[in-house]
mmCIF file of C-alpha atoms and ligand atoms in Angstrom:
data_model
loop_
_atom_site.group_PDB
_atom_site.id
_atom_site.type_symbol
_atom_site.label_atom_id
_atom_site.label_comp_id
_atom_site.label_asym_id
_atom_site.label_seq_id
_atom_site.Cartn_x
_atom_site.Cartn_y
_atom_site.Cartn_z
ATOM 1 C CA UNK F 8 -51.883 -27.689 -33.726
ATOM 2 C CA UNK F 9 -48.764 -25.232 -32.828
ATOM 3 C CA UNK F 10 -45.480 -27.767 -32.856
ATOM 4 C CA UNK F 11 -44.306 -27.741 -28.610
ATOM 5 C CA UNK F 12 -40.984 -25.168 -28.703
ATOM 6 C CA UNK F 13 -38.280 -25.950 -26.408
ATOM 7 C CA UNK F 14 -38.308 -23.216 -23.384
ATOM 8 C CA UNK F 15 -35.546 -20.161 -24.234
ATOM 9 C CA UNK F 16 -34.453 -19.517 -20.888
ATOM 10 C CA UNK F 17 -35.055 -15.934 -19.527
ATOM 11 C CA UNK F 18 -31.859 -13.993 -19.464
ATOM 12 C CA UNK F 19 -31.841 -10.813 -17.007
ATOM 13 C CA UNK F 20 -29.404 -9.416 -14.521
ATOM 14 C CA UNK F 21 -29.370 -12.794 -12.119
ATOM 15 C CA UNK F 22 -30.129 -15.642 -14.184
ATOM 16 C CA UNK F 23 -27.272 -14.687 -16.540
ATOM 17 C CA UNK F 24 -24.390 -15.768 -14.202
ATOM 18 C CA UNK F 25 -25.789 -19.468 -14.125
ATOM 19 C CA UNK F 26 -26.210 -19.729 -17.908
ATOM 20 C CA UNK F 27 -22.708 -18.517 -18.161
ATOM 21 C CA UNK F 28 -21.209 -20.937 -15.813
ATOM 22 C CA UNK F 29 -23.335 -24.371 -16.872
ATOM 23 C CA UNK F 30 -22.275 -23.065 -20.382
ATOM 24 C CA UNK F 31 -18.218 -23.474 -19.193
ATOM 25 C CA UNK F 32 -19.235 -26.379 -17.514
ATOM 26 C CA UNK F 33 -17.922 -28.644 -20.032
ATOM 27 C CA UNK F 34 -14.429 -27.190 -19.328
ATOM 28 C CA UNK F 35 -12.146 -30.507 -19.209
ATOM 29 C CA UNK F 36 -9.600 -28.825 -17.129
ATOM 30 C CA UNK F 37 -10.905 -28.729 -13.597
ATOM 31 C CA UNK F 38 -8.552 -25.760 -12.124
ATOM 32 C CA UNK F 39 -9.513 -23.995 -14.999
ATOM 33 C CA UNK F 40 -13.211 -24.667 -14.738
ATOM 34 C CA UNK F 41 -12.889 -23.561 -10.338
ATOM 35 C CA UNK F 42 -10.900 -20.411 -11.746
ATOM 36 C CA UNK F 43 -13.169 -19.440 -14.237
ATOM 37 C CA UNK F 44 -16.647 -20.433 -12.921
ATOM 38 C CA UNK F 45 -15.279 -18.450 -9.868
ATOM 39 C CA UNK F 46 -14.143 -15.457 -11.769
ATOM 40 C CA UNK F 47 -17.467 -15.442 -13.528
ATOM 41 C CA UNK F 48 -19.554 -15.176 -10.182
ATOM 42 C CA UNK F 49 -17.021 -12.557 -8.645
ATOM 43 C CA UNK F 50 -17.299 -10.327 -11.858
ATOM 44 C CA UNK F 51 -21.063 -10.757 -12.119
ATOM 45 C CA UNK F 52 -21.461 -9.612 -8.569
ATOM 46 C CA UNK F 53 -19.330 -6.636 -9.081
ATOM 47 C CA UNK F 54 -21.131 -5.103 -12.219
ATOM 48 C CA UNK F 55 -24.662 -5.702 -10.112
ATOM 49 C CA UNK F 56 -23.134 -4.308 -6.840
ATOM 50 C CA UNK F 57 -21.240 -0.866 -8.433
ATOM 51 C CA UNK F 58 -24.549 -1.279 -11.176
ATOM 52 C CA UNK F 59 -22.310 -0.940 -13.594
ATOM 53 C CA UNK F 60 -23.153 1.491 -16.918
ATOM 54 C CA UNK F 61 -22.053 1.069 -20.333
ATOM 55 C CA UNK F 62 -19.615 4.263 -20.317
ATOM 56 C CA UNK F 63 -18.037 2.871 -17.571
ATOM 57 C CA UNK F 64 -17.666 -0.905 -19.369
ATOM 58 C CA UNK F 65 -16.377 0.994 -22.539
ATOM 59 C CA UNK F 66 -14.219 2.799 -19.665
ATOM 60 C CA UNK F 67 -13.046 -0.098 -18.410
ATOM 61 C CA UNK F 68 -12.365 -1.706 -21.459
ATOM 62 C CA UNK F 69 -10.330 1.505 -22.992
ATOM 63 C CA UNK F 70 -8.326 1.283 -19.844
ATOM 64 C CA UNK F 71 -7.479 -2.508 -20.121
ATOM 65 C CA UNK F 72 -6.122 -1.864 -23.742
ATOM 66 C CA UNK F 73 -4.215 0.785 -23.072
ATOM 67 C CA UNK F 74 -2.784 -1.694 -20.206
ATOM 68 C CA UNK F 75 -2.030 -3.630 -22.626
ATOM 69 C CA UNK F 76 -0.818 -1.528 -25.481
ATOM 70 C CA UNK F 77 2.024 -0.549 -22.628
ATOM 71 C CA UNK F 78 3.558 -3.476 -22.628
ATOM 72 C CA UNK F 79 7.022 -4.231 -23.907
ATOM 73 C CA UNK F 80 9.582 -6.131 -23.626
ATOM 74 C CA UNK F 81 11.193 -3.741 -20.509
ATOM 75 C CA UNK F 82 8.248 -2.536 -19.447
ATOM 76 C CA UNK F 83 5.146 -4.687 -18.007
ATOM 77 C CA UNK F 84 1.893 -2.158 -17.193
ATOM 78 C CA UNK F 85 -0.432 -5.805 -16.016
ATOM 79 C CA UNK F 86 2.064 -6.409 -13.739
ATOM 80 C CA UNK F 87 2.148 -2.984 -12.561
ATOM 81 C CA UNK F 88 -1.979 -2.608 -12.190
ATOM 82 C CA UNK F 89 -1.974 -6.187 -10.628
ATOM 83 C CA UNK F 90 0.710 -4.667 -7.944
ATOM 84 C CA UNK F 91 -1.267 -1.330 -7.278
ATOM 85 C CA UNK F 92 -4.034 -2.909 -6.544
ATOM 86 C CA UNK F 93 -2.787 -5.205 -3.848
ATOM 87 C CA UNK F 94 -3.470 -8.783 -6.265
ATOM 88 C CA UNK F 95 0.101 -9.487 -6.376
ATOM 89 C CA UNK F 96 0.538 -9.259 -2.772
ATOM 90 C CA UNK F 97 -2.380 -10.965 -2.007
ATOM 91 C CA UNK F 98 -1.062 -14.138 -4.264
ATOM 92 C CA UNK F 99 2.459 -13.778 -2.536
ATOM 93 C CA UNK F 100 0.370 -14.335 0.847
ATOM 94 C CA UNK F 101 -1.544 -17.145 -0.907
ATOM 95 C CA UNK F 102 1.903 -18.552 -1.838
ATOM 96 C CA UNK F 103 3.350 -18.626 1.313
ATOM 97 C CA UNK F 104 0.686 -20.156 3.086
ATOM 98 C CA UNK F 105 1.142 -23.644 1.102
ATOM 99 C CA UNK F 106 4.559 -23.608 2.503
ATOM 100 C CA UNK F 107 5.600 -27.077 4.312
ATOM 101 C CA UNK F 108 7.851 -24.863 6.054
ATOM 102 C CA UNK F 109 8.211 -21.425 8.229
ATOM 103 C CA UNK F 110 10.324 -19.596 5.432
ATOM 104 C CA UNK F 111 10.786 -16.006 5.266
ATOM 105 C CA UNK F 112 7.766 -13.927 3.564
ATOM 106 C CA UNK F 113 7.458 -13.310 0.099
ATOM 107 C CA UNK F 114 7.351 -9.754 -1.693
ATOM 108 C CA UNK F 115 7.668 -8.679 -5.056
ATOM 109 C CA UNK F 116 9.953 -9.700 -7.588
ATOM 110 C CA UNK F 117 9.119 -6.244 -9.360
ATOM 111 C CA UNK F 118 9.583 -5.323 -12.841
ATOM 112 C CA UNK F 119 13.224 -4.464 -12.535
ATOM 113 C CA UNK F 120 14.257 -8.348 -12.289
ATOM 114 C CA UNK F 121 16.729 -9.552 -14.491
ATOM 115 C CA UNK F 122 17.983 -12.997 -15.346
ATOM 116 C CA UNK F 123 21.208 -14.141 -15.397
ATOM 117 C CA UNK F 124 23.092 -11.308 -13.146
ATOM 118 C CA UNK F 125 26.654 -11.481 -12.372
ATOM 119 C CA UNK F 126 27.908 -14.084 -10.635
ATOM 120 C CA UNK F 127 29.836 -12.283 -7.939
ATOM 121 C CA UNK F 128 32.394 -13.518 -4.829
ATOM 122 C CA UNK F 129 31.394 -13.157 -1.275
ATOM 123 C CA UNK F 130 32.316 -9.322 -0.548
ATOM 124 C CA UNK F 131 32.705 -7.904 -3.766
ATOM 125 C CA UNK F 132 30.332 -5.082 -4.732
ATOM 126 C CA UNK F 133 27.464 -5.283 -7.308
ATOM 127 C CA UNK F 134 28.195 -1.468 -7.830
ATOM 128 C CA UNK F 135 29.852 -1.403 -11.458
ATOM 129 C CA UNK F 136 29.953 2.621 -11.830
ATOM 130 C CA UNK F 137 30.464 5.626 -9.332
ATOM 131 C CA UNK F 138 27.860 6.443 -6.579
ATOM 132 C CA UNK F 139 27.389 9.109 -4.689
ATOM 133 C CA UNK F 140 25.566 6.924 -2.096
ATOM 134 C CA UNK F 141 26.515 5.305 1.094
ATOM 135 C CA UNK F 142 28.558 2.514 0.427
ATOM 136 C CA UNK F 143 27.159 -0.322 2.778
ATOM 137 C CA UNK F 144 27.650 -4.250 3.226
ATOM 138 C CA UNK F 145 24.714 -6.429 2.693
ATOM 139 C CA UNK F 146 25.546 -9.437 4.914
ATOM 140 C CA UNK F 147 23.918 -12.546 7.148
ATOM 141 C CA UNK F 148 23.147 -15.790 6.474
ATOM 142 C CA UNK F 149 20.922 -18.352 4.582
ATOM 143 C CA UNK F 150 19.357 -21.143 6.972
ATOM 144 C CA UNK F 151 16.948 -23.590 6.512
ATOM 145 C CA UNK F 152 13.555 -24.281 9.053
ATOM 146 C CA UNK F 153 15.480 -25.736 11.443
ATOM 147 C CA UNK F 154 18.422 -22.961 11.801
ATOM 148 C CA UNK F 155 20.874 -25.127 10.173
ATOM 149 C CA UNK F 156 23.347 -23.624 7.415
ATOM 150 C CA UNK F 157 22.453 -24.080 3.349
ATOM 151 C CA UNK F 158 25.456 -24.305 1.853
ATOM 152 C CA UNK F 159 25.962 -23.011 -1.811
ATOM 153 C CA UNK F 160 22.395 -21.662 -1.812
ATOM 154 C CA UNK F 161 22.133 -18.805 -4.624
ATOM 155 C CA UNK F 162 21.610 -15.138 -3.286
ATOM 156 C CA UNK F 163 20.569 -12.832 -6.477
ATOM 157 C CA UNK F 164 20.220 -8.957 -5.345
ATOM 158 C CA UNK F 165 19.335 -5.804 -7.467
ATOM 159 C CA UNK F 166 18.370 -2.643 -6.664
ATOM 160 C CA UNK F 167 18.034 0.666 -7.227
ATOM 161 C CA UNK F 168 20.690 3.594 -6.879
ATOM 162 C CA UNK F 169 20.975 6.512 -4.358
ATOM 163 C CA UNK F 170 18.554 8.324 -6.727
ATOM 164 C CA UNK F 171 16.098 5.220 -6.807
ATOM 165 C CA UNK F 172 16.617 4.821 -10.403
ATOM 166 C CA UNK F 173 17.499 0.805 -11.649
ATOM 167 C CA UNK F 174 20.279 0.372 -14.468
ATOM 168 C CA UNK F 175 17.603 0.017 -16.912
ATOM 169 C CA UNK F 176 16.520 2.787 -16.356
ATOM 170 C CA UNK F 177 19.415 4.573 -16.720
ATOM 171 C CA UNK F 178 20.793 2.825 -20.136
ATOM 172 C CA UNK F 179 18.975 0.184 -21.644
ATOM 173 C CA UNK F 180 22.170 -2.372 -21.699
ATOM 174 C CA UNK F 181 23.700 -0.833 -18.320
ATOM 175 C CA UNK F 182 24.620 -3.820 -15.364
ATOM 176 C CA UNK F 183 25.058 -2.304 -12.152
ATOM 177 C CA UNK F 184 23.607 -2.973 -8.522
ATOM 178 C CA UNK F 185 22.639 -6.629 -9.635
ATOM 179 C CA UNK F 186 24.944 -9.198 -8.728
ATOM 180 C CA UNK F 187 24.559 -13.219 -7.729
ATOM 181 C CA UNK F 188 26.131 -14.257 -4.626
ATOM 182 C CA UNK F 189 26.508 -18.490 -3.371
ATOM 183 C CA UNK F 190 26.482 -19.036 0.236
ATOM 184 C CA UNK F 191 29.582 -20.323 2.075
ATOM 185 C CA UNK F 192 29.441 -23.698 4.378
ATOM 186 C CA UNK F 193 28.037 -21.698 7.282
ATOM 187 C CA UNK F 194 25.782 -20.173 5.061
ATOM 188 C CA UNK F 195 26.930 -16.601 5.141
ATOM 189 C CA UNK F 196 26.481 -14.459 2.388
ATOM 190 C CA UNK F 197 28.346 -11.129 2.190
ATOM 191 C CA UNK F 198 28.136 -8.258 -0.761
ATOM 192 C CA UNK F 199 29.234 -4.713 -0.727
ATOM 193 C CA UNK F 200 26.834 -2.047 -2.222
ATOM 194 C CA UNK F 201 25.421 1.904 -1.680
ATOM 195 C CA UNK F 202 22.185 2.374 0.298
ATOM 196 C CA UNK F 203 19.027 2.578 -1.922
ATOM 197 C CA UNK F 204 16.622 5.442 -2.003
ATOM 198 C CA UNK F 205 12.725 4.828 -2.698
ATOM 199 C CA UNK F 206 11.683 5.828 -5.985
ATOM 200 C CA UNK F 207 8.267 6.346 -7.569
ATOM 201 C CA UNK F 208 6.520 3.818 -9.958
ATOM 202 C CA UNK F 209 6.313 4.673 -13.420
ATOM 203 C CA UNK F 210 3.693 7.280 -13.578
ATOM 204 C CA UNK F 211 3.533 7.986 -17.416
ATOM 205 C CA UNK F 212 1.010 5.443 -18.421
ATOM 206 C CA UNK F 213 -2.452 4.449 -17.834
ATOM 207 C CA UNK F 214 -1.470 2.725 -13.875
ATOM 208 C CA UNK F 215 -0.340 6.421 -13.350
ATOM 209 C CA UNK F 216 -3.089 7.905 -14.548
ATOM 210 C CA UNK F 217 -5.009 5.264 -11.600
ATOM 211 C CA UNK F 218 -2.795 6.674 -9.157
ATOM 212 C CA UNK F 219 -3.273 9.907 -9.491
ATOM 213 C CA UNK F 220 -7.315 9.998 -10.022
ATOM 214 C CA UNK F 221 -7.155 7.936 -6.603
ATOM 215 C CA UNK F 222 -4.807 10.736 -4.565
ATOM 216 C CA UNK F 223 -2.109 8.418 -3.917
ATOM 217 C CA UNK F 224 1.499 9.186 -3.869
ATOM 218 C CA UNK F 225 3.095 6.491 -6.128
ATOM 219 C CA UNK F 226 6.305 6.044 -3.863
ATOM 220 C CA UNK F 227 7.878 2.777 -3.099
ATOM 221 C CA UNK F 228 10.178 3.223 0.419
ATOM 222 C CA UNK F 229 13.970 2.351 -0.557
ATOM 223 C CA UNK F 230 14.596 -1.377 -0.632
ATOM 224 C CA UNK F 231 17.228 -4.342 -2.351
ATOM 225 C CA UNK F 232 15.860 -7.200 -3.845
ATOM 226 C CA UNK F 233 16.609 -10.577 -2.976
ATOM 227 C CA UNK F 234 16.003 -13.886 -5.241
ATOM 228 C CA UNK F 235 17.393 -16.989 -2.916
ATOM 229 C CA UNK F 236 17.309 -20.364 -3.349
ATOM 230 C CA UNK F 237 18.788 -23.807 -3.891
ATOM 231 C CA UNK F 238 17.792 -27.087 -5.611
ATOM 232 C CA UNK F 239 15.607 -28.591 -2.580
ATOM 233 C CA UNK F 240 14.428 -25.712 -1.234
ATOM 234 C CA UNK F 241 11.332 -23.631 -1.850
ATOM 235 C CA UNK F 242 13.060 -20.374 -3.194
ATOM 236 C CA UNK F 243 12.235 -17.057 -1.685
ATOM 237 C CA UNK F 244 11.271 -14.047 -3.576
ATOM 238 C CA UNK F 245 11.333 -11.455 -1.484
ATOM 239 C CA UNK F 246 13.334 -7.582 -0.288
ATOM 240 C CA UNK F 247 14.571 -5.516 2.717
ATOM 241 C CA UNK F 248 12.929 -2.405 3.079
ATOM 242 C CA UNK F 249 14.516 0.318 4.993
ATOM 243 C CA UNK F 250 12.004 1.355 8.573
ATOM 244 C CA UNK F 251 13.468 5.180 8.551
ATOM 245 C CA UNK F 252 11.666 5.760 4.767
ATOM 246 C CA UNK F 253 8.669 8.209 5.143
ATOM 247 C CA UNK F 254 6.923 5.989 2.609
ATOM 248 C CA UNK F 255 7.787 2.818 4.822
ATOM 249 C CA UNK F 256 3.895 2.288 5.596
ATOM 250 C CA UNK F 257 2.181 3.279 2.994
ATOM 251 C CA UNK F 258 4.098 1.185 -0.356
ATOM 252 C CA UNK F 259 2.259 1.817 -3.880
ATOM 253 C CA UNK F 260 2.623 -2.005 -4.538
ATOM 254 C CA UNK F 261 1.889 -3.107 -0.783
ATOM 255 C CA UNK F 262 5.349 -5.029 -0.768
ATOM 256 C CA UNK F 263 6.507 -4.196 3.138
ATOM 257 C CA UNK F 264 5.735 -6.399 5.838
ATOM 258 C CA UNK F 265 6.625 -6.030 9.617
ATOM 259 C CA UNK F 266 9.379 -8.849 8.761
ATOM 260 C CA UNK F 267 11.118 -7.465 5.850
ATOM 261 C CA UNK F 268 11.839 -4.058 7.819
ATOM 262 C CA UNK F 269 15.388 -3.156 8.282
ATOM 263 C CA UNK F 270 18.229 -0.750 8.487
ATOM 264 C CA UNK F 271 21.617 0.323 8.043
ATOM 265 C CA UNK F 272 23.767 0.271 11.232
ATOM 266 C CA UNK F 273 26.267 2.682 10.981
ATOM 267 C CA UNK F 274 28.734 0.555 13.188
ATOM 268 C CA UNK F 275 28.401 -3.376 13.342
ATOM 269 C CA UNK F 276 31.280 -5.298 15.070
ATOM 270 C CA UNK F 277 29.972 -8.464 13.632
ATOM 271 C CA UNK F 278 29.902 -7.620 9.849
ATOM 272 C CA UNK F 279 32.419 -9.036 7.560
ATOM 273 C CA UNK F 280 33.876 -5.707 6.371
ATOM 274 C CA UNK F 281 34.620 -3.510 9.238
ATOM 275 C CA UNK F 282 34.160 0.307 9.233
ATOM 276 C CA UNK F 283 31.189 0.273 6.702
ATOM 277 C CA UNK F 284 27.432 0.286 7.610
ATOM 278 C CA UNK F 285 25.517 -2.477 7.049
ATOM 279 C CA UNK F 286 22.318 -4.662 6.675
ATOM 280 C CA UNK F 287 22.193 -7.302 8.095
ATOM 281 C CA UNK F 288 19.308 -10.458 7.520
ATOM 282 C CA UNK F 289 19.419 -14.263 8.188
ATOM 283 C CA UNK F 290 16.955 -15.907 5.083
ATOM 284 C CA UNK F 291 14.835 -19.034 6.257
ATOM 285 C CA UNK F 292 14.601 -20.956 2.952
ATOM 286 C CA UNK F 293 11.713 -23.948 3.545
ATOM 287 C CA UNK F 294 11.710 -27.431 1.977
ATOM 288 C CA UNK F 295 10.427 -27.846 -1.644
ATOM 289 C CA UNK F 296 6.851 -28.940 -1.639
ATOM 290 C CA UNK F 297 5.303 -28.258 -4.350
ATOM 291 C CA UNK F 298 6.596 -27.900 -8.019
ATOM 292 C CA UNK F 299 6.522 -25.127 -9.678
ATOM 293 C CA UNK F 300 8.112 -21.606 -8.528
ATOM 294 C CA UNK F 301 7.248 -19.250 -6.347
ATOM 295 C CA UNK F 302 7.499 -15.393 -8.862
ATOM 296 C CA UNK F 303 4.465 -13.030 -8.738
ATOM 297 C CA UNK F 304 6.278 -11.536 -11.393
ATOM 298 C CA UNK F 305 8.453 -11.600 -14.202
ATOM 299 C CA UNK F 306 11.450 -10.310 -16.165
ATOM 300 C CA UNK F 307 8.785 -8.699 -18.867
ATOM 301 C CA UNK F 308 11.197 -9.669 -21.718
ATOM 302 C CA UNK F 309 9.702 -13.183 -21.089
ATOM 303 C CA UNK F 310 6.399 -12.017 -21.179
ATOM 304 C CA UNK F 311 6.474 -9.943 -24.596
ATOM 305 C CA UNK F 312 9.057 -11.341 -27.100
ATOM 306 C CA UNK F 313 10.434 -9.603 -29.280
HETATM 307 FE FE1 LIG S 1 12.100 -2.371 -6.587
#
């Protein structure tokens, strides 16, 4: 008489995705067991809805490491592919939703960030070599829900040049249109600095490659970062983007919202530093509600060490 066998279990293109998921299922971690159980379904259902073939896995898997093998310490390609294909916006939404508090939206941090810019005095300029750009004040004010002034909150801006190039990317060690700025008691921050000119992601690796098989143009329109925040407050990562750029609706990185548009005025009676144009914008900074911060990105030397 034939000893009884335990069943195998049948594994073909549906029953697959529930033998994957009861096998995670003694994750101990439960927001990693959602996460993953979840990405498991969603990635399931995408190789069964595109029917995925094994040239395109290999494809896909190529692509991924050369992703990867991008990566340096200045240079962050996942953070770039995650951008171009809308995720990072998408989490900055995400983000802002939990919000206690109306604050002012979220974009990109971007892979230009920097810690620890100079700390600068209200009006000085975050240019550190010549320009051939318009020089322009950055000015307004930094207020919380309620429209009352933050004192001392922190206001980091960077940027790119008149020829949409960062330092960085100019010289490796270079400082210039990065500065940190602290609000006065009626919250006003004030900064002096050249008008910014959109600039193209970096095209010369595999994101680039994306780009261009897809017919897109790869353009960011011209905007200044801003970091703010303030012990207390939720901080905002977010940047002004300038309405009169011809790539103002149609971002690479899907960064511009309706409420982030802005531009120079070429004569403001109410700006600190008469006879230059400015930009003027009042940041809403909500009430800390959650821990942890608020970056869909990073300063990529904190990603890959050295
Ligand atoms: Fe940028």
């Amino acid at each position: 008489m034939a000893t009884p066998t335990k069943t195998i279990r049948a594994i073909d293109e549906h029953t697959i995705t529930g033998a994957t998921i009861e096998q995670m299922s003694t994750t101990s971690n439960p927001r990693m067991k959602h996460v993953m159980e979840a990405l498991v379904r969603h990635l399931h259902d995408f190789a069964r809805e595109v029917d995925l073939t094994p040239k395109e896995w290999i494809d896909g898997i190529a692509f991924l490491t050369a992703v990867g093998q991008k990566c340096t310490p200045n240079r962050q390609e996942f953070i770039l592919l995650s951008d171009t294909l809308g995720l990072s916006s998408l989490v900055n939404s995400l983000h802002d939703k939990r919000g206690l508090e109306d604050s002012t939206k979220s974009s990109l941090l971007g892979p230009f960030y920097r810690q620890k810019s100079p700390v600068l005095k209200a009006g000085e300029s975050i240019s550190t070599t010549a320009h051939k750009g318009q020089d322009v004040t950055l000015y307004g004010r930094v207020l919380d829900s309620k429209g009352a002034p933050v004192e001392n909150a922190s206001v980091e801006i960077w940027q790119p040049d008149e020829n949409g190039d960062y330092d960085l990317q100019r010289e490796a060690d270079l400082v210039d249109l990065r500065g940190t700025f602290h609000t006065d008691a009626d919250g006003r921050y004030c900064a002096r600095s050249v008008a910014p000119t959109g600039y193209m992601i970096p095209m010369d690796g595999p994101v680039g490659d994306m780009i261009r098989a897809q017919g897109r143009h790869g353009y960011r329109p011209a905007h200044i970062h801003f970091l703010v925040g303030k012990p207390g407050y939720r901080e905002v990562v977010t940047a002004l983007y300038l309405g009169n750029d011809v790539h103002i609706d149609s971002d690479t990185v899907f960064g511009v919202t309706e409420s982030l548009v802005t531009a120079v005025k070429q004569h403001d009676p109410e700006s600190p530093i008469p006879n230059l144009p400015a930009i003027q914008f009042n940041f809403t900074l909500a009430a800390a509600g959650e821990a942890g911060m608020g970056r869909v990105g990073a300063d990529p030397a904190q990603i890959v060490k050295k």
